[in-house]
Amino acid sequence: MRYILVLVFLLAISGKVLADESVTIFVKETSYSINSSDEELNSAELESKLKQLKFSLVTLDVDYCAGPMMVAEVYVALANAKPLVKDIQLKLSGSHEESKCKNV
């Protein structure tokens, strides 16, 4: 009986370890989006959406035109919504052509 309980306990723990879900946040020049959604969010809406999702791993896909305040607001939203995030990966995207950035 003891072995069965230990086995069930180990399976439960390994299930939690394997169940880490990830989310990708796209940081654009003036807005945010989550995963494959086309919905454009501001920082307050982003925080609200993050509170509704279950995840522990985050990928920030930062557009070349996004300013440092946009990135900082994502970190604040994550800290307020999910303080137990295990890992945040940074990915850069977009074009370096000045004409494509509106706020430059």
mmCIF file of N, CA, C and O in Angstrom:
data_model
loop_
_atom_site.group_PDB
_atom_site.id
_atom_site.type_symbol
_atom_site.label_atom_id
_atom_site.label_comp_id
_atom_site.label_asym_id
_atom_site.label_seq_id
_atom_site.Cartn_x
_atom_site.Cartn_y
_atom_site.Cartn_z
ATOM 1 N N MET A 1 0.822 -1.194 0.000
ATOM 2 C CA MET A 1 0.000 0.000 0.000
ATOM 3 C C MET A 1 0.868 1.261 0.000
ATOM 4 O O MET A 1 0.541 2.224 -0.680
ATOM 5 N N ARG A 2 1.931 1.239 0.758
ATOM 6 C CA ARG A 2 2.827 2.389 0.838
ATOM 7 C C ARG A 2 3.422 2.698 -0.533
ATOM 8 O O ARG A 2 3.528 3.849 -0.924
ATOM 9 N N TYR A 3 3.799 1.655 -1.268
ATOM 10 C CA TYR A 3 4.394 1.853 -2.584
ATOM 11 C C TYR A 3 3.404 2.481 -3.567
ATOM 12 O O TYR A 3 3.785 3.296 -4.407
ATOM 13 N N ILE A 4 2.161 2.094 -3.454
ATOM 14 C CA ILE A 4 1.134 2.659 -4.325
ATOM 15 C C ILE A 4 0.959 4.147 -4.031
ATOM 16 O O ILE A 4 0.878 4.963 -4.953
ATOM 17 N N LEU A 5 0.928 4.509 -2.763
ATOM 18 C CA LEU A 5 0.796 5.915 -2.403
ATOM 19 C C LEU A 5 1.996 6.726 -2.870
ATOM 20 O O LEU A 5 1.846 7.846 -3.374
ATOM 21 N N VAL A 6 3.184 6.178 -2.732
ATOM 22 C CA VAL A 6 4.386 6.863 -3.197
ATOM 23 C C VAL A 6 4.337 7.029 -4.712
ATOM 24 O O VAL A 6 4.665 8.091 -5.243
ATOM 25 N N LEU A 7 3.916 6.000 -5.411
ATOM 26 C CA LEU A 7 3.814 6.066 -6.867
ATOM 27 C C LEU A 7 2.797 7.116 -7.308
ATOM 28 O O LEU A 7 3.061 7.905 -8.219
ATOM 29 N N VAL A 8 1.651 7.155 -6.655
ATOM 30 C CA VAL A 8 0.627 8.152 -6.982
ATOM 31 C C VAL A 8 1.158 9.555 -6.699
ATOM 32 O O VAL A 8 0.957 10.479 -7.491
ATOM 33 N N PHE A 9 1.846 9.739 -5.593
ATOM 34 C CA PHE A 9 2.425 11.030 -5.246
ATOM 35 C C PHE A 9 3.440 11.472 -6.296
ATOM 36 O O PHE A 9 3.442 12.617 -6.736
ATOM 37 N N LEU A 10 4.321 10.577 -6.719
ATOM 38 C CA LEU A 10 5.325 10.901 -7.725
ATOM 39 C C LEU A 10 4.690 11.238 -9.066
ATOM 40 O O LEU A 10 5.143 12.144 -9.769
ATOM 41 N N LEU A 11 3.649 10.528 -9.434
ATOM 42 C CA LEU A 11 2.951 10.821 -10.682
ATOM 43 C C LEU A 11 2.265 12.185 -10.628
ATOM 44 O O LEU A 11 2.268 12.929 -11.604
ATOM 45 N N ALA A 12 1.712 12.515 -9.476
ATOM 46 C CA ALA A 12 1.060 13.816 -9.327
ATOM 47 C C ALA A 12 2.076 14.943 -9.446
ATOM 48 O O ALA A 12 1.820 15.961 -10.102
ATOM 49 N N ILE A 13 3.228 14.779 -8.819
ATOM 50 C CA ILE A 13 4.269 15.815 -8.887
ATOM 51 C C ILE A 13 4.797 15.940 -10.305
ATOM 52 O O ILE A 13 4.965 17.044 -10.815
ATOM 53 N N SER A 14 5.069 14.816 -10.956
ATOM 54 C CA SER A 14 5.593 14.894 -12.324
ATOM 55 C C SER A 14 4.553 15.469 -13.272
ATOM 56 O O SER A 14 4.896 16.133 -14.240
ATOM 57 N N GLY A 15 3.290 15.250 -13.006
ATOM 58 C CA GLY A 15 2.234 15.839 -13.826
ATOM 59 C C GLY A 15 2.231 17.343 -13.736
ATOM 60 O O GLY A 15 2.022 18.049 -14.714
ATOM 61 N N LYS A 16 2.485 17.869 -12.542
ATOM 62 C CA LYS A 16 2.554 19.318 -12.370
ATOM 63 C C LYS A 16 3.779 19.886 -13.064
ATOM 64 O O LYS A 16 3.734 20.962 -13.641
ATOM 65 N N VAL A 17 4.874 19.192 -13.014
ATOM 66 C CA VAL A 17 6.094 19.663 -13.659
ATOM 67 C C VAL A 17 5.914 19.706 -15.166
ATOM 68 O O VAL A 17 6.334 20.639 -15.832
ATOM 69 N N LEU A 18 5.245 18.713 -15.710
ATOM 70 C CA LEU A 18 5.037 18.654 -17.156
ATOM 71 C C LEU A 18 3.917 19.579 -17.620
ATOM 72 O O LEU A 18 3.799 19.860 -18.793
ATOM 73 N N ALA A 19 3.107 20.066 -16.683
ATOM 74 C CA ALA A 19 1.951 20.864 -17.044
ATOM 75 C C ALA A 19 2.248 22.357 -17.148
ATOM 76 O O ALA A 19 1.342 23.154 -17.266
ATOM 77 N N ASP A 20 3.503 22.745 -17.100
ATOM 78 C CA ASP A 20 3.834 24.157 -17.248
ATOM 79 C C ASP A 20 3.361 24.639 -18.612
ATOM 80 O O ASP A 20 3.734 24.098 -19.636
ATOM 81 N N GLU A 21 2.519 25.631 -18.584
ATOM 82 C CA GLU A 21 2.014 26.178 -19.830
ATOM 83 C C GLU A 21 2.736 27.475 -20.122
ATOM 84 O O GLU A 21 3.165 28.180 -19.223
ATOM 85 N N SER A 22 2.846 27.780 -21.389
ATOM 86 C CA SER A 22 3.563 28.992 -21.775
ATOM 87 C C SER A 22 2.629 29.940 -22.509
ATOM 88 O O SER A 22 1.605 29.542 -23.061
ATOM 89 N N VAL A 23 3.006 31.198 -22.506
ATOM 90 C CA VAL A 23 2.263 32.236 -23.192
ATOM 91 C C VAL A 23 3.285 33.119 -23.905
ATOM 92 O O VAL A 23 4.393 33.319 -23.414
ATOM 93 N N THR A 24 2.910 33.589 -25.087
ATOM 94 C CA THR A 24 3.751 34.527 -25.824
ATOM 95 C C THR A 24 3.058 35.879 -25.841
ATOM 96 O O THR A 24 1.893 35.987 -26.232
ATOM 97 N N ILE A 25 3.781 36.889 -25.398
ATOM 98 C CA ILE A 25 3.263 38.255 -25.394
ATOM 99 C C ILE A 25 4.015 39.034 -26.467
ATOM 100 O O ILE A 25 5.246 39.103 -26.437
ATOM 101 N N PHE A 26 3.275 39.569 -27.405
ATOM 102 C CA PHE A 26 3.867 40.366 -28.471
ATOM 103 C C PHE A 26 3.844 41.825 -28.043
ATOM 104 O O PHE A 26 2.772 42.386 -27.799
ATOM 105 N N VAL A 27 5.015 42.413 -27.921
ATOM 106 C CA VAL A 27 5.149 43.815 -27.531
ATOM 107 C C VAL A 27 5.345 44.607 -28.818
ATOM 108 O O VAL A 27 6.391 44.532 -29.451
ATOM 109 N N LYS A 28 4.319 45.350 -29.189
ATOM 110 C CA LYS A 28 4.359 46.127 -30.421
ATOM 111 C C LYS A 28 4.710 47.576 -30.093
ATOM 112 O O LYS A 28 4.968 47.914 -28.943
ATOM 113 N N GLU A 29 4.701 48.400 -31.083
ATOM 114 C CA GLU A 29 5.092 49.796 -30.890
ATOM 115 C C GLU A 29 4.156 50.535 -29.935
ATOM 116 O O GLU A 29 4.600 51.301 -29.086
ATOM 117 N N THR A 30 2.864 50.278 -30.053
ATOM 118 C CA THR A 30 1.904 51.001 -29.215
ATOM 119 C C THR A 30 0.883 50.102 -28.532
ATOM 120 O O THR A 30 -0.047 50.601 -27.897
ATOM 121 N N SER A 31 1.013 48.784 -28.672
ATOM 122 C CA SER A 31 0.033 47.879 -28.078
ATOM 123 C C SER A 31 0.663 46.517 -27.811
ATOM 124 O O SER A 31 1.832 46.289 -28.103
ATOM 125 N N TYR A 32 -0.147 45.616 -27.261
ATOM 126 C CA TYR A 32 0.278 44.256 -26.937
ATOM 127 C C TYR A 32 -0.735 43.279 -27.509
ATOM 128 O O TYR A 32 -1.897 43.623 -27.726
ATOM 129 N N SER A 33 -0.302 42.045 -27.690
ATOM 130 C CA SER A 33 -1.230 40.956 -27.991
ATOM 131 C C SER A 33 -0.677 39.683 -27.360
ATOM 132 O O SER A 33 0.509 39.588 -27.056
ATOM 133 N N ILE A 34 -1.561 38.730 -27.176
ATOM 134 C CA ILE A 34 -1.204 37.481 -26.504
ATOM 135 C C ILE A 34 -1.407 36.321 -27.460
ATOM 136 O O ILE A 34 -2.460 36.214 -28.098
ATOM 137 N N ASN A 35 -0.399 35.447 -27.518
ATOM 138 C CA ASN A 35 -0.415 34.263 -28.376
ATOM 139 C C ASN A 35 -0.798 34.622 -29.805
ATOM 140 O O ASN A 35 -0.231 35.528 -30.378
ATOM 141 N N SER A 36 -1.755 33.948 -30.381
ATOM 142 C CA SER A 36 -2.094 34.184 -31.784
ATOM 143 C C SER A 36 -3.279 35.130 -31.948
ATOM 144 O O SER A 36 -3.811 35.284 -33.041
ATOM 145 N N SER A 37 -3.668 35.795 -30.882
ATOM 146 C CA SER A 37 -4.803 36.708 -30.931
ATOM 147 C C SER A 37 -4.452 37.975 -31.702
ATOM 148 O O SER A 37 -3.353 38.511 -31.593
ATOM 149 N N ASP A 38 -5.407 38.479 -32.477
ATOM 150 C CA ASP A 38 -5.229 39.742 -33.199
ATOM 151 C C ASP A 38 -5.709 40.930 -32.370
ATOM 152 O O ASP A 38 -5.574 42.073 -32.797
ATOM 153 N N GLU A 39 -6.262 40.654 -31.202
ATOM 154 C CA GLU A 39 -6.774 41.713 -30.331
ATOM 155 C C GLU A 39 -5.623 42.562 -29.788
ATOM 156 O O GLU A 39 -4.679 42.044 -29.215
ATOM 157 N N GLU A 40 -5.705 43.863 -30.002
ATOM 158 C CA GLU A 40 -4.670 44.776 -29.528
ATOM 159 C C GLU A 40 -5.060 45.256 -28.136
ATOM 160 O O GLU A 40 -6.179 45.710 -27.911
ATOM 161 N N LEU A 41 -4.128 45.157 -27.186
ATOM 162 C CA LEU A 41 -4.395 45.471 -25.794
ATOM 163 C C LEU A 41 -3.505 46.605 -25.311
ATOM 164 O O LEU A 41 -2.363 46.739 -25.757
ATOM 165 N N ASN A 42 -4.017 47.400 -24.360
ATOM 166 C CA ASN A 42 -3.156 48.348 -23.664
ATOM 167 C C ASN A 42 -2.634 47.653 -22.407
ATOM 168 O O ASN A 42 -2.956 46.491 -22.160
ATOM 169 N N SER A 43 -1.857 48.322 -21.599
ATOM 170 C CA SER A 43 -1.224 47.651 -20.461
ATOM 171 C C SER A 43 -2.239 47.164 -19.427
ATOM 172 O O SER A 43 -2.078 46.080 -18.860
ATOM 173 N N ALA A 44 -3.295 47.916 -19.178
ATOM 174 C CA ALA A 44 -4.316 47.492 -18.215
ATOM 175 C C ALA A 44 -5.074 46.263 -18.723
ATOM 176 O O ALA A 44 -5.347 45.326 -17.963
ATOM 177 N N GLU A 45 -5.415 46.274 -19.999
ATOM 178 C CA GLU A 45 -6.110 45.129 -20.595
ATOM 179 C C GLU A 45 -5.202 43.902 -20.608
ATOM 180 O O GLU A 45 -5.660 42.776 -20.391
ATOM 181 N N LEU A 46 -3.917 44.107 -20.862
ATOM 182 C CA LEU A 46 -2.955 43.008 -20.851
ATOM 183 C C LEU A 46 -2.919 42.357 -19.482
ATOM 184 O O LEU A 46 -2.990 41.130 -19.363
ATOM 185 N N GLU A 47 -2.816 43.161 -18.447
ATOM 186 C CA GLU A 47 -2.786 42.617 -17.083
ATOM 187 C C GLU A 47 -4.054 41.846 -16.771
ATOM 188 O O GLU A 47 -4.010 40.760 -16.185
ATOM 189 N N SER A 48 -5.196 42.374 -17.178
ATOM 190 C CA SER A 48 -6.475 41.706 -16.960
ATOM 191 C C SER A 48 -6.522 40.345 -17.662
ATOM 192 O O SER A 48 -6.960 39.352 -17.081
ATOM 193 N N LYS A 49 -6.067 40.298 -18.910
ATOM 194 C CA LYS A 49 -6.054 39.033 -19.672
ATOM 195 C C LYS A 49 -5.091 38.024 -19.039
ATOM 196 O O LYS A 49 -5.379 36.833 -18.985
ATOM 197 N N LEU A 50 -3.936 38.503 -18.580
ATOM 198 C CA LEU A 50 -2.952 37.602 -17.980
ATOM 199 C C LEU A 50 -3.482 36.969 -16.700
ATOM 200 O O LEU A 50 -3.167 35.821 -16.392
ATOM 201 N N LYS A 51 -4.289 37.692 -15.963
ATOM 202 C CA LYS A 51 -4.877 37.150 -14.735
ATOM 203 C C LYS A 51 -5.829 35.992 -15.037
ATOM 204 O O LYS A 51 -6.031 35.116 -14.208
ATOM 205 N N GLN A 52 -6.391 35.968 -16.232
ATOM 206 C CA GLN A 52 -7.347 34.935 -16.618
ATOM 207 C C GLN A 52 -6.677 33.661 -17.136
ATOM 208 O O GLN A 52 -7.302 32.609 -17.173
ATOM 209 N N LEU A 53 -5.418 33.756 -17.553
ATOM 210 C CA LEU A 53 -4.718 32.625 -18.159
ATOM 211 C C LEU A 53 -3.913 31.846 -17.125
ATOM 212 O O LEU A 53 -3.457 32.418 -16.132
ATOM 213 N N LYS A 54 -3.702 30.566 -17.398
ATOM 214 C CA LYS A 54 -2.845 29.728 -16.564
ATOM 215 C C LYS A 54 -1.544 29.489 -17.309
ATOM 216 O O LYS A 54 -1.550 28.895 -18.381
ATOM 217 N N PHE A 55 -0.438 29.967 -16.735
ATOM 218 C CA PHE A 55 0.861 29.787 -17.363
ATOM 219 C C PHE A 55 1.951 30.033 -16.331
ATOM 220 O O PHE A 55 1.717 30.653 -15.294
ATOM 221 N N SER A 56 3.130 29.519 -16.625
ATOM 222 C CA SER A 56 4.277 29.785 -15.758
ATOM 223 C C SER A 56 5.520 30.138 -16.582
ATOM 224 O O SER A 56 6.533 30.517 -16.029
ATOM 225 N N LEU A 57 5.418 30.008 -17.890
ATOM 226 C CA LEU A 57 6.525 30.348 -18.785
ATOM 227 C C LEU A 57 6.062 31.420 -19.758
ATOM 228 O O LEU A 57 4.965 31.343 -20.301
ATOM 229 N N VAL A 58 6.919 32.419 -19.989
ATOM 230 C CA VAL A 58 6.549 33.553 -20.830
ATOM 231 C C VAL A 58 7.629 33.789 -21.880
ATOM 232 O O VAL A 58 8.821 33.727 -21.577
ATOM 233 N N THR A 59 7.191 34.059 -23.103
ATOM 234 C CA THR A 59 8.089 34.530 -24.151
ATOM 235 C C THR A 59 7.635 35.932 -24.529
ATOM 236 O O THR A 59 6.475 36.129 -24.888
ATOM 237 N N LEU A 60 8.540 36.889 -24.412
ATOM 238 C CA LEU A 60 8.253 38.250 -24.850
ATOM 239 C C LEU A 60 8.816 38.420 -26.247
ATOM 240 O O LEU A 60 10.024 38.340 -26.446
ATOM 241 N N ASP A 61 7.956 38.640 -27.211
ATOM 242 C CA ASP A 61 8.364 38.893 -28.589
ATOM 243 C C ASP A 61 8.282 40.398 -28.796
ATOM 244 O O ASP A 61 7.213 40.955 -29.010
ATOM 245 N N VAL A 62 9.435 41.062 -28.699
ATOM 246 C CA VAL A 62 9.488 42.519 -28.712
ATOM 247 C C VAL A 62 9.800 43.020 -30.119
ATOM 248 O O VAL A 62 10.820 42.658 -30.698
ATOM 249 N N ASP A 63 8.924 43.834 -30.637
ATOM 250 C CA ASP A 63 9.123 44.443 -31.948
ATOM 251 C C ASP A 63 10.231 45.485 -31.862
ATOM 252 O O ASP A 63 10.426 46.128 -30.828
ATOM 253 N N TYR A 64 10.938 45.653 -32.958
ATOM 254 C CA TYR A 64 12.042 46.615 -33.013
ATOM 255 C C TYR A 64 11.573 48.029 -32.665
ATOM 256 O O TYR A 64 12.305 48.800 -32.044
ATOM 257 N N CYS A 65 10.364 48.376 -33.029
ATOM 258 C CA CYS A 65 9.855 49.725 -32.805
ATOM 259 C C CYS A 65 9.315 49.951 -31.393
ATOM 260 O O CYS A 65 8.993 51.078 -31.024
ATOM 261 N N ALA A 66 9.178 48.904 -30.608
ATOM 262 C CA ALA A 66 8.656 49.053 -29.249
ATOM 263 C C ALA A 66 9.667 49.771 -28.367
ATOM 264 O O ALA A 66 10.851 49.443 -28.370
ATOM 265 N N GLY A 67 9.180 50.738 -27.636
ATOM 266 C CA GLY A 67 10.055 51.507 -26.755
ATOM 267 C C GLY A 67 10.271 50.803 -25.421
ATOM 268 O O GLY A 67 9.578 49.834 -25.077
ATOM 269 N N PRO A 68 11.214 51.281 -24.637
ATOM 270 C CA PRO A 68 11.517 50.654 -23.350
ATOM 271 C C PRO A 68 10.350 50.703 -22.366
ATOM 272 O O PRO A 68 10.195 49.800 -21.542
ATOM 273 N N MET A 69 9.500 51.723 -22.458
ATOM 274 C CA MET A 69 8.337 51.791 -21.559
ATOM 275 C C MET A 69 7.347 50.680 -21.858
ATOM 276 O O MET A 69 6.706 50.152 -20.943
ATOM 277 N N MET A 70 7.223 50.305 -23.118
ATOM 278 C CA MET A 70 6.315 49.212 -23.481
ATOM 279 C C MET A 70 6.783 47.906 -22.850
ATOM 280 O O MET A 70 5.987 47.135 -22.322
ATOM 281 N N VAL A 71 8.080 47.666 -22.891
ATOM 282 C CA VAL A 71 8.640 46.445 -22.302
ATOM 283 C C VAL A 71 8.502 46.486 -20.782
ATOM 284 O O VAL A 71 8.127 45.499 -20.152
ATOM 285 N N ALA A 72 8.767 47.635 -20.184
ATOM 286 C CA ALA A 72 8.652 47.772 -18.732
ATOM 287 C C ALA A 72 7.222 47.518 -18.271
ATOM 288 O O ALA A 72 6.997 46.873 -17.236
ATOM 289 N N GLU A 73 6.234 47.986 -19.033
ATOM 290 C CA GLU A 73 4.835 47.781 -18.668
ATOM 291 C C GLU A 73 4.447 46.309 -18.697
ATOM 292 O O GLU A 73 3.604 45.868 -17.913
ATOM 293 N N VAL A 74 5.068 45.530 -19.583
ATOM 294 C CA VAL A 74 4.794 44.088 -19.615
ATOM 295 C C VAL A 74 5.286 43.440 -18.327
ATOM 296 O O VAL A 74 4.597 42.624 -17.725
ATOM 297 N N TYR A 75 6.493 43.807 -17.904
ATOM 298 C CA TYR A 75 7.035 43.246 -16.664
ATOM 299 C C TYR A 75 6.172 43.619 -15.463
ATOM 300 O O TYR A 75 5.945 42.794 -14.569
ATOM 301 N N VAL A 76 5.654 44.834 -15.434
ATOM 302 C CA VAL A 76 4.767 45.246 -14.341
ATOM 303 C C VAL A 76 3.471 44.438 -14.391
ATOM 304 O O VAL A 76 2.988 43.947 -13.365
ATOM 305 N N ALA A 77 2.908 44.275 -15.582
ATOM 306 C CA ALA A 77 1.673 43.499 -15.731
ATOM 307 C C ALA A 77 1.886 42.048 -15.298
ATOM 308 O O ALA A 77 1.033 41.459 -14.627
ATOM 309 N N LEU A 78 3.024 41.466 -15.671
ATOM 310 C CA LEU A 78 3.321 40.095 -15.260
ATOM 311 C C LEU A 78 3.481 39.992 -13.748
ATOM 312 O O LEU A 78 2.995 39.049 -13.121
ATOM 313 N N ALA A 79 4.164 40.947 -13.145
ATOM 314 C CA ALA A 79 4.368 40.927 -11.698
ATOM 315 C C ALA A 79 3.042 41.045 -10.951
ATOM 316 O O ALA A 79 2.846 40.390 -9.929
ATOM 317 N N ASN A 80 2.125 41.849 -11.472
ATOM 318 C CA ASN A 80 0.822 42.014 -10.829
ATOM 319 C C ASN A 80 -0.107 40.835 -11.076
ATOM 320 O O ASN A 80 -0.901 40.473 -10.220
ATOM 321 N N ALA A 81 -0.011 40.233 -12.249
ATOM 322 C CA ALA A 81 -0.934 39.163 -12.621
ATOM 323 C C ALA A 81 -0.457 37.785 -12.184
ATOM 324 O O ALA A 81 -1.236 36.973 -11.692
ATOM 325 N N LYS A 82 0.818 37.485 -12.386
ATOM 326 C CA LYS A 82 1.360 36.148 -12.113
ATOM 327 C C LYS A 82 2.723 36.275 -11.430
ATOM 328 O O LYS A 82 3.760 36.148 -12.069
ATOM 329 N N PRO A 83 2.748 36.514 -10.141
ATOM 330 C CA PRO A 83 4.050 36.693 -9.480
ATOM 331 C C PRO A 83 4.889 35.419 -9.415
ATOM 332 O O PRO A 83 6.057 35.489 -9.059
ATOM 333 N N LEU A 84 4.343 34.280 -9.780
ATOM 334 C CA LEU A 84 5.085 33.016 -9.706
ATOM 335 C C LEU A 84 5.527 32.506 -11.070
ATOM 336 O O LEU A 84 5.701 31.306 -11.255
ATOM 337 N N VAL A 85 5.717 33.393 -12.025
ATOM 338 C CA VAL A 85 6.220 32.995 -13.338
ATOM 339 C C VAL A 85 7.622 32.438 -13.168
ATOM 340 O O VAL A 85 8.461 33.030 -12.498
ATOM 341 N N LYS A 86 7.879 31.266 -13.766
ATOM 342 C CA LYS A 86 9.171 30.598 -13.605
ATOM 343 C C LYS A 86 10.260 31.135 -14.521
ATOM 344 O O LYS A 86 11.413 31.203 -14.146
ATOM 345 N N ASP A 87 9.898 31.492 -15.761
ATOM 346 C CA ASP A 87 10.910 31.884 -16.728
ATOM 347 C C ASP A 87 10.314 32.854 -17.741
ATOM 348 O O ASP A 87 9.175 32.693 -18.172
ATOM 349 N N ILE A 88 11.113 33.861 -18.108
ATOM 350 C CA ILE A 88 10.734 34.801 -19.149
ATOM 351 C C ILE A 88 11.835 34.793 -20.194
ATOM 352 O O ILE A 88 12.987 35.061 -19.879
ATOM 353 N N GLN A 89 11.465 34.467 -21.424
ATOM 354 C CA GLN A 89 12.421 34.455 -22.532
ATOM 355 C C GLN A 89 12.170 35.692 -23.381
ATOM 356 O O GLN A 89 11.025 36.110 -23.573
ATOM 357 N N LEU A 90 13.223 36.256 -23.904
ATOM 358 C CA LEU A 90 13.129 37.455 -24.726
ATOM 359 C C LEU A 90 13.431 37.105 -26.168
ATOM 360 O O LEU A 90 14.426 36.443 -26.455
ATOM 361 N N LYS A 91 12.559 37.543 -27.060
ATOM 362 C CA LYS A 91 12.732 37.313 -28.497
ATOM 363 C C LYS A 91 12.518 38.658 -29.182
ATOM 364 O O LYS A 91 11.576 39.386 -28.860
ATOM 365 N N LEU A 92 13.385 39.002 -30.105
ATOM 366 C CA LEU A 92 13.266 40.273 -30.818
ATOM 367 C C LEU A 92 12.782 40.026 -32.237
ATOM 368 O O LEU A 92 13.176 39.060 -32.875
ATOM 369 N N SER A 93 11.939 40.921 -32.731
ATOM 370 C CA SER A 93 11.426 40.776 -34.091
ATOM 371 C C SER A 93 11.208 42.153 -34.692
ATOM 372 O O SER A 93 11.377 43.168 -34.029
ATOM 373 N N GLY A 94 10.823 42.181 -35.931
ATOM 374 C CA GLY A 94 10.548 43.434 -36.602
ATOM 375 C C GLY A 94 11.695 43.881 -37.485
ATOM 376 O O GLY A 94 12.710 43.210 -37.608
ATOM 377 N N SER A 95 11.511 45.027 -38.069
ATOM 378 C CA SER A 95 12.482 45.562 -39.014
ATOM 379 C C SER A 95 13.184 46.771 -38.421
ATOM 380 O O SER A 95 12.595 47.543 -37.674
ATOM 381 N N HIS A 96 14.416 46.950 -38.780
ATOM 382 C CA HIS A 96 15.182 48.085 -38.296
ATOM 383 C C HIS A 96 15.017 49.321 -39.173
ATOM 384 O O HIS A 96 15.594 50.356 -38.902
ATOM 385 N N GLU A 97 14.219 49.213 -40.195
ATOM 386 C CA GLU A 97 14.007 50.350 -41.084
ATOM 387 C C GLU A 97 13.250 51.443 -40.351
ATOM 388 O O GLU A 97 12.160 51.238 -39.832
ATOM 389 N N GLU A 98 13.818 52.618 -40.321
ATOM 390 C CA GLU A 98 13.255 53.718 -39.565
ATOM 391 C C GLU A 98 11.861 54.101 -40.037
ATOM 392 O O GLU A 98 11.001 54.499 -39.265
ATOM 393 N N SER A 99 11.602 53.961 -41.316
ATOM 394 C CA SER A 99 10.312 54.367 -41.877
ATOM 395 C C SER A 99 9.157 53.512 -41.362
ATOM 396 O O SER A 99 8.010 53.922 -41.423
ATOM 397 N N LYS A 100 9.438 52.327 -40.849
ATOM 398 C CA LYS A 100 8.382 51.449 -40.354
ATOM 399 C C LYS A 100 7.946 51.802 -38.940
ATOM 400 O O LYS A 100 6.903 51.407 -38.500
ATOM 401 N N CYS A 101 8.772 52.525 -38.208
ATOM 402 C CA CYS A 101 8.431 52.919 -36.836
ATOM 403 C C CYS A 101 7.718 54.260 -36.860
ATOM 404 O O CYS A 101 8.190 55.229 -37.441
ATOM 405 N N LYS A 102 6.558 54.319 -36.221
ATOM 406 C CA LYS A 102 5.756 55.537 -36.219
ATOM 407 C C LYS A 102 6.226 56.537 -35.175
ATOM 408 O O LYS A 102 6.080 57.729 -35.348
ATOM 409 N N ASN A 103 6.753 56.064 -34.066
ATOM 410 C CA ASN A 103 7.099 56.952 -32.952
ATOM 411 C C ASN A 103 8.564 57.365 -32.933
ATOM 412 O O ASN A 103 9.058 57.837 -31.916
ATOM 413 N N VAL A 104 9.278 57.189 -34.023
ATOM 414 C CA VAL A 104 10.707 57.539 -34.021
ATOM 415 C C VAL A 104 10.897 58.930 -34.545
ATOM 416 O O VAL A 104 10.281 59.400 -35.424
#
